[in-house]
Amino acid sequence: MNTKLILTATAILLAGIGICLSFAADEIMVSLSISTTLIARLTLQLLGAMYYAIAILNWMVKGAIIGGIYNRPIAVANFTHFFIGGIVLTKEVLTNHQSTAIISILAGTDMLMTGVFGFMISRQPRKTAA
């Protein structure tokens, strides 16, 4: 499994979401029909900061060996983030039939990444030819 590719892709995805939430919170609230209150804007901006922090973490360790016992906290943090996010978004898609397409796409992406990071945690990294 090419962990460098996975971590680079998730870093770019999470950084994009984080930047959008941090700097375009008002526009996102309008597009999602959320009332534009101060608390809602601050919550989205702080969420964006957390997404960006995980993106930076993934970007900084993309060249390291990950899997099994190697850098396990990185893989477990990503697994936990995508697992909980996937469950919440999937529940929303299944219970609210008026959910937007973006929520369905995010739910699918989160569940896919849950599987990838779960596999990464459960397997030892392959030895590369020297």
JSON list of C-alpha atoms in Angstrom, two decimals:
[
{"chain": "A", "resi": 1, "resn": "MET", "atom": "CA", "xyz": [0.00, 0.00, 0.00]},
{"chain": "A", "resi": 2, "resn": "ASN", "atom": "CA", "xyz": [1.38, 3.37, -1.02]},
{"chain": "A", "resi": 3, "resn": "THR", "atom": "CA", "xyz": [0.97, 5.33, 2.20]},
{"chain": "A", "resi": 4, "resn": "LYS", "atom": "CA", "xyz": [2.69, 8.39, 0.75]},
{"chain": "A", "resi": 5, "resn": "LEU", "atom": "CA", "xyz": [0.00, 8.70, -1.92]},
{"chain": "A", "resi": 6, "resn": "ILE", "atom": "CA", "xyz": [-2.80, 8.16, 0.60]},
{"chain": "A", "resi": 7, "resn": "LEU", "atom": "CA", "xyz": [-1.46, 10.70, 3.08]},
{"chain": "A", "resi": 8, "resn": "THR", "atom": "CA", "xyz": [-0.79, 13.25, 0.32]},
{"chain": "A", "resi": 9, "resn": "ALA", "atom": "CA", "xyz": [-4.32, 12.86, -1.06]},
{"chain": "A", "resi": 10, "resn": "THR", "atom": "CA", "xyz": [-5.94, 13.13, 2.37]},
{"chain": "A", "resi": 11, "resn": "ALA", "atom": "CA", "xyz": [-3.75, 16.13, 3.22]},
{"chain": "A", "resi": 12, "resn": "ILE", "atom": "CA", "xyz": [-4.90, 17.95, 0.08]},
{"chain": "A", "resi": 13, "resn": "LEU", "atom": "CA", "xyz": [-8.56, 17.01, 0.65]},
{"chain": "A", "resi": 14, "resn": "LEU", "atom": "CA", "xyz": [-8.58, 18.00, 4.32]},
{"chain": "A", "resi": 15, "resn": "ALA", "atom": "CA", "xyz": [-6.61, 21.21, 3.67]},
{"chain": "A", "resi": 16, "resn": "GLY", "atom": "CA", "xyz": [-9.13, 22.23, 1.02]},
{"chain": "A", "resi": 17, "resn": "ILE", "atom": "CA", "xyz": [-12.04, 21.62, 3.37]},
{"chain": "A", "resi": 18, "resn": "GLY", "atom": "CA", "xyz": [-10.22, 23.36, 6.22]},
{"chain": "A", "resi": 19, "resn": "ILE", "atom": "CA", "xyz": [-9.39, 26.46, 4.19]},
{"chain": "A", "resi": 20, "resn": "CYS", "atom": "CA", "xyz": [-12.95, 26.70, 2.86]},
{"chain": "A", "resi": 21, "resn": "LEU", "atom": "CA", "xyz": [-14.46, 26.36, 6.33]},
{"chain": "A", "resi": 22, "resn": "SER", "atom": "CA", "xyz": [-12.02, 28.88, 7.83]},
{"chain": "A", "resi": 23, "resn": "PHE", "atom": "CA", "xyz": [-12.26, 31.60, 5.22]},
{"chain": "A", "resi": 24, "resn": "ALA", "atom": "CA", "xyz": [-15.66, 31.09, 3.58]},
{"chain": "A", "resi": 25, "resn": "ALA", "atom": "CA", "xyz": [-17.80, 30.14, 6.56]},
{"chain": "A", "resi": 26, "resn": "ASP", "atom": "CA", "xyz": [-20.53, 32.67, 5.72]},
{"chain": "A", "resi": 27, "resn": "GLU", "atom": "CA", "xyz": [-20.87, 31.42, 2.14]},
{"chain": "A", "resi": 28, "resn": "ILE", "atom": "CA", "xyz": [-20.95, 27.79, 3.31]},
{"chain": "A", "resi": 29, "resn": "MET", "atom": "CA", "xyz": [-23.68, 28.60, 5.84]},
{"chain": "A", "resi": 30, "resn": "VAL", "atom": "CA", "xyz": [-25.78, 30.24, 3.13]},
{"chain": "A", "resi": 31, "resn": "SER", "atom": "CA", "xyz": [-25.33, 27.31, 0.72]},
{"chain": "A", "resi": 32, "resn": "LEU", "atom": "CA", "xyz": [-26.26, 24.80, 3.44]},
{"chain": "A", "resi": 33, "resn": "SER", "atom": "CA", "xyz": [-29.21, 26.92, 4.64]},
{"chain": "A", "resi": 34, "resn": "ILE", "atom": "CA", "xyz": [-27.69, 27.38, 8.10]},
{"chain": "A", "resi": 35, "resn": "SER", "atom": "CA", "xyz": [-28.65, 30.55, 9.96]},
{"chain": "A", "resi": 36, "resn": "THR", "atom": "CA", "xyz": [-25.69, 32.90, 9.89]},
{"chain": "A", "resi": 37, "resn": "THR", "atom": "CA", "xyz": [-25.09, 33.46, 13.58]},
{"chain": "A", "resi": 38, "resn": "LEU", "atom": "CA", "xyz": [-21.83, 34.34, 15.26]},
{"chain": "A", "resi": 39, "resn": "ILE", "atom": "CA", "xyz": [-21.68, 30.96, 17.04]},
{"chain": "A", "resi": 40, "resn": "ALA", "atom": "CA", "xyz": [-22.30, 29.04, 13.81]},
{"chain": "A", "resi": 41, "resn": "ARG", "atom": "CA", "xyz": [-19.56, 31.00, 12.00]},
{"chain": "A", "resi": 42, "resn": "LEU", "atom": "CA", "xyz": [-17.06, 30.50, 14.82]},
{"chain": "A", "resi": 43, "resn": "THR", "atom": "CA", "xyz": [-17.89, 26.79, 15.01]},
{"chain": "A", "resi": 44, "resn": "LEU", "atom": "CA", "xyz": [-17.29, 26.32, 11.28]},
{"chain": "A", "resi": 45, "resn": "GLN", "atom": "CA", "xyz": [-14.06, 28.32, 11.43]},
{"chain": "A", "resi": 46, "resn": "LEU", "atom": "CA", "xyz": [-12.75, 26.27, 14.35]},
{"chain": "A", "resi": 47, "resn": "LEU", "atom": "CA", "xyz": [-13.76, 23.08, 12.53]},
{"chain": "A", "resi": 48, "resn": "GLY", "atom": "CA", "xyz": [-11.81, 24.35, 9.54]},
{"chain": "A", "resi": 49, "resn": "ALA", "atom": "CA", "xyz": [-8.76, 24.89, 11.74]},
{"chain": "A", "resi": 50, "resn": "MET", "atom": "CA", "xyz": [-8.98, 21.29, 12.97]},
{"chain": "A", "resi": 51, "resn": "TYR", "atom": "CA", "xyz": [-9.33, 19.95, 9.43]},
{"chain": "A", "resi": 52, "resn": "TYR", "atom": "CA", "xyz": [-6.31, 21.99, 8.38]},
{"chain": "A", "resi": 53, "resn": "ALA", "atom": "CA", "xyz": [-4.30, 20.75, 11.37]},
{"chain": "A", "resi": 54, "resn": "ILE", "atom": "CA", "xyz": [-4.92, 17.11, 10.40]},
{"chain": "A", "resi": 55, "resn": "ALA", "atom": "CA", "xyz": [-4.00, 18.00, 6.81]},
{"chain": "A", "resi": 56, "resn": "ILE", "atom": "CA", "xyz": [-0.67, 19.46, 7.94]},
{"chain": "A", "resi": 57, "resn": "LEU", "atom": "CA", "xyz": [-0.03, 16.41, 10.12]},
{"chain": "A", "resi": 58, "resn": "ASN", "atom": "CA", "xyz": [-0.64, 14.09, 7.15]},
{"chain": "A", "resi": 59, "resn": "TRP", "atom": "CA", "xyz": [1.51, 16.23, 4.87]},
{"chain": "A", "resi": 60, "resn": "MET", "atom": "CA", "xyz": [4.44, 16.24, 7.30]},
{"chain": "A", "resi": 61, "resn": "VAL", "atom": "CA", "xyz": [4.49, 12.44, 7.78]},
{"chain": "A", "resi": 62, "resn": "LYS", "atom": "CA", "xyz": [3.71, 11.43, 4.20]},
{"chain": "A", "resi": 63, "resn": "GLY", "atom": "CA", "xyz": [7.25, 10.12, 3.65]},
{"chain": "A", "resi": 64, "resn": "ALA", "atom": "CA", "xyz": [7.41, 8.07, 6.87]},
{"chain": "A", "resi": 65, "resn": "ILE", "atom": "CA", "xyz": [6.70, 4.37, 7.26]},
{"chain": "A", "resi": 66, "resn": "ILE", "atom": "CA", "xyz": [3.10, 3.93, 8.42]},
{"chain": "A", "resi": 67, "resn": "GLY", "atom": "CA", "xyz": [1.41, 0.68, 9.29]},
{"chain": "A", "resi": 68, "resn": "GLY", "atom": "CA", "xyz": [1.38, -1.84, 12.10]},
{"chain": "A", "resi": 69, "resn": "ILE", "atom": "CA", "xyz": [3.35, -0.28, 14.96]},
{"chain": "A", "resi": 70, "resn": "TYR", "atom": "CA", "xyz": [5.05, 2.36, 12.81]},
{"chain": "A", "resi": 71, "resn": "ASN", "atom": "CA", "xyz": [3.51, 5.81, 13.31]},
{"chain": "A", "resi": 72, "resn": "ARG", "atom": "CA", "xyz": [0.41, 4.14, 14.69]},
{"chain": "A", "resi": 73, "resn": "PRO", "atom": "CA", "xyz": [-0.95, 7.35, 16.29]},
{"chain": "A", "resi": 74, "resn": "ILE", "atom": "CA", "xyz": [-1.08, 9.02, 12.87]},
{"chain": "A", "resi": 75, "resn": "ALA", "atom": "CA", "xyz": [-3.03, 6.13, 11.33]},
{"chain": "A", "resi": 76, "resn": "VAL", "atom": "CA", "xyz": [-5.35, 5.80, 14.34]},
{"chain": "A", "resi": 77, "resn": "ALA", "atom": "CA", "xyz": [-6.09, 9.55, 14.39]},
{"chain": "A", "resi": 78, "resn": "ASN", "atom": "CA", "xyz": [-6.99, 9.47, 10.69]},
{"chain": "A", "resi": 79, "resn": "PHE", "atom": "CA", "xyz": [-9.03, 6.28, 11.11]},
{"chain": "A", "resi": 80, "resn": "THR", "atom": "CA", "xyz": [-10.95, 7.80, 14.04]},
{"chain": "A", "resi": 81, "resn": "HIS", "atom": "CA", "xyz": [-11.61, 11.05, 12.19]},
{"chain": "A", "resi": 82, "resn": "PHE", "atom": "CA", "xyz": [-12.89, 9.33, 9.05]},
{"chain": "A", "resi": 83, "resn": "PHE", "atom": "CA", "xyz": [-14.82, 6.64, 10.97]},
{"chain": "A", "resi": 84, "resn": "ILE", "atom": "CA", "xyz": [-16.78, 9.06, 13.15]},
{"chain": "A", "resi": 85, "resn": "GLY", "atom": "CA", "xyz": [-17.31, 11.49, 10.28]},
{"chain": "A", "resi": 86, "resn": "GLY", "atom": "CA", "xyz": [-18.43, 8.67, 8.02]},
{"chain": "A", "resi": 87, "resn": "ILE", "atom": "CA", "xyz": [-20.95, 7.39, 10.54]},
{"chain": "A", "resi": 88, "resn": "VAL", "atom": "CA", "xyz": [-22.42, 10.84, 11.17]},
{"chain": "A", "resi": 89, "resn": "LEU", "atom": "CA", "xyz": [-22.65, 11.70, 7.47]},
{"chain": "A", "resi": 90, "resn": "THR", "atom": "CA", "xyz": [-24.02, 8.28, 6.47]},
{"chain": "A", "resi": 91, "resn": "LYS", "atom": "CA", "xyz": [-26.69, 8.53, 9.16]},
{"chain": "A", "resi": 92, "resn": "GLU", "atom": "CA", "xyz": [-27.66, 11.94, 7.79]},
{"chain": "A", "resi": 93, "resn": "VAL", "atom": "CA", "xyz": [-27.88, 10.63, 4.22]},
{"chain": "A", "resi": 94, "resn": "LEU", "atom": "CA", "xyz": [-29.97, 7.61, 5.27]},
{"chain": "A", "resi": 95, "resn": "THR", "atom": "CA", "xyz": [-32.38, 9.51, 7.53]},
{"chain": "A", "resi": 96, "resn": "ASN", "atom": "CA", "xyz": [-32.76, 12.78, 5.64]},
{"chain": "A", "resi": 97, "resn": "HIS", "atom": "CA", "xyz": [-33.67, 12.11, 2.02]},
{"chain": "A", "resi": 98, "resn": "GLN", "atom": "CA", "xyz": [-33.28, 15.80, 1.22]},
{"chain": "A", "resi": 99, "resn": "SER", "atom": "CA", "xyz": [-29.54, 15.74, 1.96]},
{"chain": "A", "resi": 100, "resn": "THR", "atom": "CA", "xyz": [-27.40, 17.47, -0.61]},
{"chain": "A", "resi": 101, "resn": "ALA", "atom": "CA", "xyz": [-25.18, 15.53, -2.99]},
{"chain": "A", "resi": 102, "resn": "ILE", "atom": "CA", "xyz": [-22.07, 16.94, -1.31]},
{"chain": "A", "resi": 103, "resn": "ILE", "atom": "CA", "xyz": [-23.03, 15.27, 1.97]},
{"chain": "A", "resi": 104, "resn": "SER", "atom": "CA", "xyz": [-23.43, 11.94, 0.17]},
{"chain": "A", "resi": 105, "resn": "ILE", "atom": "CA", "xyz": [-20.05, 12.35, -1.51]},
{"chain": "A", "resi": 106, "resn": "LEU", "atom": "CA", "xyz": [-18.39, 13.25, 1.79]},
{"chain": "A", "resi": 107, "resn": "ALA", "atom": "CA", "xyz": [-20.05, 10.26, 3.49]},
{"chain": "A", "resi": 108, "resn": "GLY", "atom": "CA", "xyz": [-18.77, 7.92, 0.80]},
{"chain": "A", "resi": 109, "resn": "THR", "atom": "CA", "xyz": [-15.28, 9.43, 0.91]},
{"chain": "A", "resi": 110, "resn": "ASP", "atom": "CA", "xyz": [-15.13, 9.17, 4.70]},
{"chain": "A", "resi": 111, "resn": "MET", "atom": "CA", "xyz": [-16.23, 5.53, 4.68]},
{"chain": "A", "resi": 112, "resn": "LEU", "atom": "CA", "xyz": [-13.70, 4.70, 1.95]},
{"chain": "A", "resi": 113, "resn": "MET", "atom": "CA", "xyz": [-10.90, 6.36, 3.91]},
{"chain": "A", "resi": 114, "resn": "THR", "atom": "CA", "xyz": [-12.04, 4.54, 7.06]},
{"chain": "A", "resi": 115, "resn": "GLY", "atom": "CA", "xyz": [-11.40, 1.27, 5.26]},
{"chain": "A", "resi": 116, "resn": "VAL", "atom": "CA", "xyz": [-8.03, 2.44, 3.94]},
{"chain": "A", "resi": 117, "resn": "PHE", "atom": "CA", "xyz": [-6.76, 3.60, 7.33]},
{"chain": "A", "resi": 118, "resn": "GLY", "atom": "CA", "xyz": [-8.25, 0.53, 9.04]},
{"chain": "A", "resi": 119, "resn": "PHE", "atom": "CA", "xyz": [-6.28, -1.64, 6.62]},
{"chain": "A", "resi": 120, "resn": "MET", "atom": "CA", "xyz": [-3.20, 0.49, 7.23]},
{"chain": "A", "resi": 121, "resn": "ILE", "atom": "CA", "xyz": [-3.49, -0.01, 10.99]},
{"chain": "A", "resi": 122, "resn": "SER", "atom": "CA", "xyz": [-4.00, -3.76, 10.77]},
{"chain": "A", "resi": 123, "resn": "ARG", "atom": "CA", "xyz": [-1.13, -4.58, 8.38]},
{"chain": "A", "resi": 124, "resn": "GLN", "atom": "CA", "xyz": [2.61, -4.34, 8.73]},
{"chain": "A", "resi": 125, "resn": "PRO", "atom": "CA", "xyz": [4.22, -2.19, 6.02]},
{"chain": "A", "resi": 126, "resn": "ARG", "atom": "CA", "xyz": [5.87, -4.08, 3.18]},
{"chain": "A", "resi": 127, "resn": "LYS", "atom": "CA", "xyz": [9.61, -4.06, 2.95]},
{"chain": "A", "resi": 128, "resn": "THR", "atom": "CA", "xyz": [10.83, -2.26, -0.13]},
{"chain": "A", "resi": 129, "resn": "ALA", "atom": "CA", "xyz": [13.69, -3.51, -2.27]},
{"chain": "A", "resi": 130, "resn": "ALA", "atom": "CA", "xyz": [16.94, -1.80, -1.38]}
]
